[in-house]
C-alpha cells in the first residue's frame, strides 16, 4: 500500500458449491478483526452476462444476466450451508449470487462494493481439479493479475493440510 493506511470496505470471499469451511472461517475471522462486513459470493459459471458477447451482438439488455434457473435451488442450499458456519446473515455477513466468468464477476463485485480485500481458495487438489484449472484457468491467478486491491489466497484445509 506504499505508506497508505489499509482501506476500509467489505471483505469479499469467493465460495464454490463445495466450499472449504476453513476458507469461510478464515475470511470471517479476518473481516471481524478488521471490523468489516463479509460478503460471501458464489459465481454461477453456467450463467453469463451478455456484456461479454461480441460488441456487434450486444443489445440494450447486455447487462441483464442470462439466468440459470436450475441454480436457484442449489444457491439456497449453499446459503444454508454458509449459515451453518457463520450463523444468520445480517450485519456481519451477506450472501450474493453472481453470474458469468468467476474472476470477472468477483472483480466486478469488489469494484462495485469498494471492497478492501478479496479472499479465495487456492483450489481443490487432485487431477480432475487440475484439469479444470488448465481448461478454465486459475481464479486466484486471474484475480492477482487483474485486481487493483489485495487478494488473499487461502490454502485448502487448516494447519498441516488438516
PDB file of C-alpha atoms in Angstrom:
ATOM      1  CA  UNK A   1       0.000   0.000   0.000  1.00  0.00           C
ATOM      2  CA  UNK A   2       3.134   2.212  -0.012  1.00  0.00           C
ATOM      3  CA  UNK A   3       2.657   4.110   3.231  1.00  0.00           C
ATOM      4  CA  UNK A   4      -1.133   4.409   2.953  1.00  0.00           C
ATOM      5  CA  UNK A   5      -3.497   3.169   5.620  1.00  0.00           C
ATOM      6  CA  UNK A   6      -5.335  -0.105   4.960  1.00  0.00           C
ATOM      7  CA  UNK A   7      -8.535   0.768   3.041  1.00  0.00           C
ATOM      8  CA  UNK A   8     -11.969   0.487   4.608  1.00  0.00           C
ATOM      9  CA  UNK A   9     -14.530  -1.664   2.867  1.00  0.00           C
ATOM     10  CA  UNK A  10     -16.073  -5.098   2.990  1.00  0.00           C
ATOM     11  CA  UNK A  11     -14.167  -8.341   2.599  1.00  0.00           C
ATOM     12  CA  UNK A  12     -15.341 -10.399  -0.398  1.00  0.00           C
ATOM     13  CA  UNK A  13     -14.835 -14.162  -0.269  1.00  0.00           C
ATOM     14  CA  UNK A  14     -15.474 -16.311  -3.320  1.00  0.00           C
ATOM     15  CA  UNK A  15     -17.200 -19.602  -2.422  1.00  0.00           C
ATOM     16  CA  UNK A  16     -17.784 -22.671  -4.561  1.00  0.00           C
ATOM     17  CA  UNK A  17     -20.579 -25.261  -4.288  1.00  0.00           C
ATOM     18  CA  UNK A  18     -18.291 -27.417  -2.165  1.00  0.00           C
ATOM     19  CA  UNK A  19     -16.656 -24.552  -0.306  1.00  0.00           C
ATOM     20  CA  UNK A  20     -13.962 -25.124   2.279  1.00  0.00           C
ATOM     21  CA  UNK A  21     -15.177 -24.361   5.781  1.00  0.00           C
ATOM     22  CA  UNK A  22     -11.588 -23.328   6.534  1.00  0.00           C
ATOM     23  CA  UNK A  23     -11.763 -20.688   3.760  1.00  0.00           C
ATOM     24  CA  UNK A  24     -15.045 -19.235   5.042  1.00  0.00           C
ATOM     25  CA  UNK A  25     -13.937 -19.223   8.689  1.00  0.00           C
ATOM     26  CA  UNK A  26     -10.621 -17.571   7.734  1.00  0.00           C
ATOM     27  CA  UNK A  27     -12.401 -14.829   5.766  1.00  0.00           C
ATOM     28  CA  UNK A  28     -14.948 -14.312   8.572  1.00  0.00           C
ATOM     29  CA  UNK A  29     -12.218 -14.046  11.215  1.00  0.00           C
ATOM     30  CA  UNK A  30     -10.322 -11.538   9.080  1.00  0.00           C
ATOM     31  CA  UNK A  31     -13.472  -9.457   8.480  1.00  0.00           C
ATOM     32  CA  UNK A  32     -14.271  -9.480  12.208  1.00  0.00           C
ATOM     33  CA  UNK A  33     -10.703  -8.480  13.122  1.00  0.00           C
ATOM     34  CA  UNK A  34     -10.879  -5.597  10.641  1.00  0.00           C
ATOM     35  CA  UNK A  35     -14.392  -4.595  11.744  1.00  0.00           C
ATOM     36  CA  UNK A  36     -15.713  -5.058   8.208  1.00  0.00           C
ATOM     37  CA  UNK A  37     -18.699  -6.773   6.599  1.00  0.00           C
ATOM     38  CA  UNK A  38     -18.068 -10.139   4.908  1.00  0.00           C
ATOM     39  CA  UNK A  39     -19.661 -10.743   1.510  1.00  0.00           C
ATOM     40  CA  UNK A  40     -19.776 -14.432   0.562  1.00  0.00           C
ATOM     41  CA  UNK A  41     -20.081 -14.558  -3.222  1.00  0.00           C
ATOM     42  CA  UNK A  42     -20.948 -17.555  -5.357  1.00  0.00           C
ATOM     43  CA  UNK A  43     -20.459 -17.185  -9.098  1.00  0.00           C
ATOM     44  CA  UNK A  44     -22.648 -19.371 -11.311  1.00  0.00           C
ATOM     45  CA  UNK A  45     -20.453 -20.055 -14.332  1.00  0.00           C
ATOM     46  CA  UNK A  46     -23.352 -21.788 -16.127  1.00  0.00           C
ATOM     47  CA  UNK A  47     -24.981 -18.379 -16.497  1.00  0.00           C
ATOM     48  CA  UNK A  48     -23.361 -15.374 -18.078  1.00  0.00           C
ATOM     49  CA  UNK A  49     -23.699 -11.679 -18.696  1.00  0.00           C
ATOM     50  CA  UNK A  50     -24.195 -10.792 -22.318  1.00  0.00           C
ATOM     51  CA  UNK A  51     -21.860  -7.823 -21.781  1.00  0.00           C
ATOM     52  CA  UNK A  52     -19.140 -10.326 -22.684  1.00  0.00           C
ATOM     53  CA  UNK A  53     -20.746 -11.100 -26.015  1.00  0.00           C
ATOM     54  CA  UNK A  54     -19.033  -9.613 -29.063  1.00  0.00           C
ATOM     55  CA  UNK A  55     -19.803  -5.898 -29.434  1.00  0.00           C
ATOM     56  CA  UNK A  56     -21.794  -6.386 -32.660  1.00  0.00           C
ATOM     57  CA  UNK A  57     -24.128  -8.825 -30.856  1.00  0.00           C
ATOM     58  CA  UNK A  58     -24.899  -6.708 -27.770  1.00  0.00           C
ATOM     59  CA  UNK A  59     -28.373  -5.305 -27.202  1.00  0.00           C
ATOM     60  CA  UNK A  60     -29.889  -2.858 -24.743  1.00  0.00           C
ATOM     61  CA  UNK A  61     -30.182  -5.809 -22.349  1.00  0.00           C
ATOM     62  CA  UNK A  62     -26.443  -6.505 -22.405  1.00  0.00           C
ATOM     63  CA  UNK A  63     -26.088  -6.054 -18.643  1.00  0.00           C
ATOM     64  CA  UNK A  64     -29.005  -8.344 -17.792  1.00  0.00           C
ATOM     65  CA  UNK A  65     -27.815 -11.807 -16.839  1.00  0.00           C
ATOM     66  CA  UNK A  66     -28.974 -14.865 -18.685  1.00  0.00           C
ATOM     67  CA  UNK A  67     -30.177 -16.690 -15.577  1.00  0.00           C
ATOM     68  CA  UNK A  68     -29.580 -20.346 -14.918  1.00  0.00           C
ATOM     69  CA  UNK A  69     -32.911 -21.047 -13.181  1.00  0.00           C
ATOM     70  CA  UNK A  70     -31.719 -24.526 -12.194  1.00  0.00           C
ATOM     71  CA  UNK A  71     -29.151 -22.810  -9.945  1.00  0.00           C
ATOM     72  CA  UNK A  72     -31.780 -21.088  -7.765  1.00  0.00           C
ATOM     73  CA  UNK A  73     -32.365 -24.122  -5.544  1.00  0.00           C
ATOM     74  CA  UNK A  74     -28.681 -25.007  -5.195  1.00  0.00           C
ATOM     75  CA  UNK A  75     -27.813 -21.407  -4.248  1.00  0.00           C
ATOM     76  CA  UNK A  76     -30.411 -21.549  -1.456  1.00  0.00           C
ATOM     77  CA  UNK A  77     -28.779 -24.789  -0.306  1.00  0.00           C
ATOM     78  CA  UNK A  78     -25.374 -23.090  -0.433  1.00  0.00           C
ATOM     79  CA  UNK A  79     -26.674 -20.206   1.683  1.00  0.00           C
ATOM     80  CA  UNK A  80     -27.985 -22.675   4.289  1.00  0.00           C
ATOM     81  CA  UNK A  81     -24.537 -24.315   4.418  1.00  0.00           C
ATOM     82  CA  UNK A  82     -22.935 -20.890   4.918  1.00  0.00           C
ATOM     83  CA  UNK A  83     -25.453 -20.175   7.706  1.00  0.00           C
ATOM     84  CA  UNK A  84     -24.356 -23.418   9.410  1.00  0.00           C
ATOM     85  CA  UNK A  85     -20.816 -21.984   9.554  1.00  0.00           C
ATOM     86  CA  UNK A  86     -21.486 -18.255  10.053  1.00  0.00           C
ATOM     87  CA  UNK A  87     -24.966 -18.005  11.594  1.00  0.00           C
ATOM     88  CA  UNK A  88     -27.750 -15.888  10.154  1.00  0.00           C
ATOM     89  CA  UNK A  89     -26.783 -13.268   7.549  1.00  0.00           C
ATOM     90  CA  UNK A  90     -27.053  -9.693   8.738  1.00  0.00           C
ATOM     91  CA  UNK A  91     -24.628  -7.023   9.900  1.00  0.00           C
ATOM     92  CA  UNK A  92     -21.598  -9.309   9.941  1.00  0.00           C
ATOM     93  CA  UNK A  93     -22.092 -11.099   6.604  1.00  0.00           C
ATOM     94  CA  UNK A  94     -24.242 -11.430   3.493  1.00  0.00           C
ATOM     95  CA  UNK A  95     -24.546 -13.756   0.503  1.00  0.00           C
ATOM     96  CA  UNK A  96     -24.540 -12.846  -3.189  1.00  0.00           C
ATOM     97  CA  UNK A  97     -25.062 -14.973  -6.281  1.00  0.00           C
ATOM     98  CA  UNK A  98     -23.270 -13.657  -9.358  1.00  0.00           C
ATOM     99  CA  UNK A  99     -23.185 -14.797 -12.974  1.00  0.00           C
ATOM    100  CA  UNK A 100     -20.516 -15.403 -15.578  1.00  0.00           C
ATOM    101  CA  UNK A 101     -16.784 -15.817 -15.553  1.00  0.00           C
ATOM    102  CA  UNK A 102     -15.722 -16.301 -11.931  1.00  0.00           C
ATOM    103  CA  UNK A 103     -12.757 -13.923 -11.801  1.00  0.00           C
ATOM    104  CA  UNK A 104     -14.543 -11.189 -13.793  1.00  0.00           C
ATOM    105  CA  UNK A 105     -17.646 -11.427 -11.592  1.00  0.00           C
ATOM    106  CA  UNK A 106     -15.605 -11.283  -8.365  1.00  0.00           C
ATOM    107  CA  UNK A 107     -13.621  -8.325  -9.747  1.00  0.00           C
ATOM    108  CA  UNK A 108     -16.859  -6.523 -10.618  1.00  0.00           C
ATOM    109  CA  UNK A 109     -18.325  -7.169  -7.147  1.00  0.00           C
ATOM    110  CA  UNK A 110     -15.143  -5.984  -5.414  1.00  0.00           C
ATOM    111  CA  UNK A 111     -15.136  -2.809  -7.515  1.00  0.00           C
ATOM    112  CA  UNK A 112     -18.875  -2.131  -7.020  1.00  0.00           C
ATOM    113  CA  UNK A 113     -18.721  -2.621  -3.236  1.00  0.00           C
ATOM    114  CA  UNK A 114     -15.364  -0.858  -2.866  1.00  0.00           C
ATOM    115  CA  UNK A 115     -14.022  -3.976  -1.142  1.00  0.00           C
ATOM    116  CA  UNK A 116     -10.829  -3.711   0.866  1.00  0.00           C
ATOM    117  CA  UNK A 117      -9.802  -7.286   0.093  1.00  0.00           C
ATOM    118  CA  UNK A 118     -10.724 -10.331  -1.979  1.00  0.00           C
ATOM    119  CA  UNK A 119     -10.332 -13.798  -0.420  1.00  0.00           C
ATOM    120  CA  UNK A 120     -10.346 -17.001  -2.483  1.00  0.00           C
ATOM    121  CA  UNK A 121      -9.322 -20.591  -2.000  1.00  0.00           C
ATOM    122  CA  UNK A 122      -6.162 -21.972  -3.567  1.00  0.00           C
ATOM    123  CA  UNK A 123      -8.173 -24.622  -5.374  1.00  0.00           C
ATOM    124  CA  UNK A 124      -9.055 -28.242  -4.859  1.00  0.00           C
ATOM    125  CA  UNK A 125      -6.294 -30.824  -5.038  1.00  0.00           C
ATOM    126  CA  UNK A 126      -6.395 -33.710  -7.476  1.00  0.00           C
ATOM    127  CA  UNK A 127      -6.139 -34.424 -11.173  1.00  0.00           C
ATOM    128  CA  UNK A 128      -9.749 -33.505 -12.034  1.00  0.00           C
ATOM    129  CA  UNK A 129      -9.355 -30.107 -10.346  1.00  0.00           C
ATOM    130  CA  UNK A 130      -6.015 -29.643 -12.115  1.00  0.00           C
ATOM    131  CA  UNK A 131      -7.680 -30.343 -15.474  1.00  0.00           C
ATOM    132  CA  UNK A 132     -10.412 -27.794 -14.651  1.00  0.00           C
ATOM    133  CA  UNK A 133      -7.726 -25.170 -13.939  1.00  0.00           C
ATOM    134  CA  UNK A 134      -5.942 -25.991 -17.188  1.00  0.00           C
ATOM    135  CA  UNK A 135      -9.162 -25.715 -19.228  1.00  0.00           C
ATOM    136  CA  UNK A 136     -10.824 -22.800 -17.423  1.00  0.00           C
ATOM    137  CA  UNK A 137      -7.854 -21.044 -15.854  1.00  0.00           C
ATOM    138  CA  UNK A 138      -6.982 -20.403 -12.243  1.00  0.00           C
ATOM    139  CA  UNK A 139      -9.305 -17.948 -10.480  1.00  0.00           C
ATOM    140  CA  UNK A 140      -6.644 -16.838  -7.946  1.00  0.00           C
ATOM    141  CA  UNK A 141      -4.113 -16.230 -10.751  1.00  0.00           C
ATOM    142  CA  UNK A 142      -6.637 -14.230 -12.802  1.00  0.00           C
ATOM    143  CA  UNK A 143      -7.592 -12.120  -9.772  1.00  0.00           C
ATOM    144  CA  UNK A 144      -3.978 -11.411  -8.882  1.00  0.00           C
ATOM    145  CA  UNK A 145      -3.232 -10.337 -12.470  1.00  0.00           C
ATOM    146  CA  UNK A 146      -6.269  -8.080 -12.928  1.00  0.00           C
ATOM    147  CA  UNK A 147      -7.260  -6.835  -9.481  1.00  0.00           C
ATOM    148  CA  UNK A 148      -6.411  -3.386  -8.100  1.00  0.00           C
ATOM    149  CA  UNK A 149      -6.945  -4.433  -4.475  1.00  0.00           C
ATOM    150  CA  UNK A 150      -5.198  -7.077  -2.341  1.00  0.00           C
ATOM    151  CA  UNK A 151      -6.077 -10.732  -2.949  1.00  0.00           C
ATOM    152  CA  UNK A 152      -5.612 -13.315  -0.193  1.00  0.00           C
ATOM    153  CA  UNK A 153      -5.325 -16.916  -1.405  1.00  0.00           C
ATOM    154  CA  UNK A 154      -6.131 -19.367   1.399  1.00  0.00           C
ATOM    155  CA  UNK A 155      -4.684 -22.882   1.107  1.00  0.00           C
ATOM    156  CA  UNK A 156      -7.057 -25.821   1.424  1.00  0.00           C
ATOM    157  CA  UNK A 157      -7.516 -27.163   4.957  1.00  0.00           C
ATOM    158  CA  UNK A 158      -6.074 -25.996   8.223  1.00  0.00           C
ATOM    159  CA  UNK A 159      -2.547 -26.133   9.576  1.00  0.00           C
ATOM    160  CA  UNK A 160      -0.662 -29.010   8.024  1.00  0.00           C
ATOM    161  CA  UNK A 161      -3.478 -29.578   5.488  1.00  0.00           C
ATOM    162  CA  UNK A 162      -5.874 -30.946   8.128  1.00  0.00           C
TER     163      UNK A 162
END
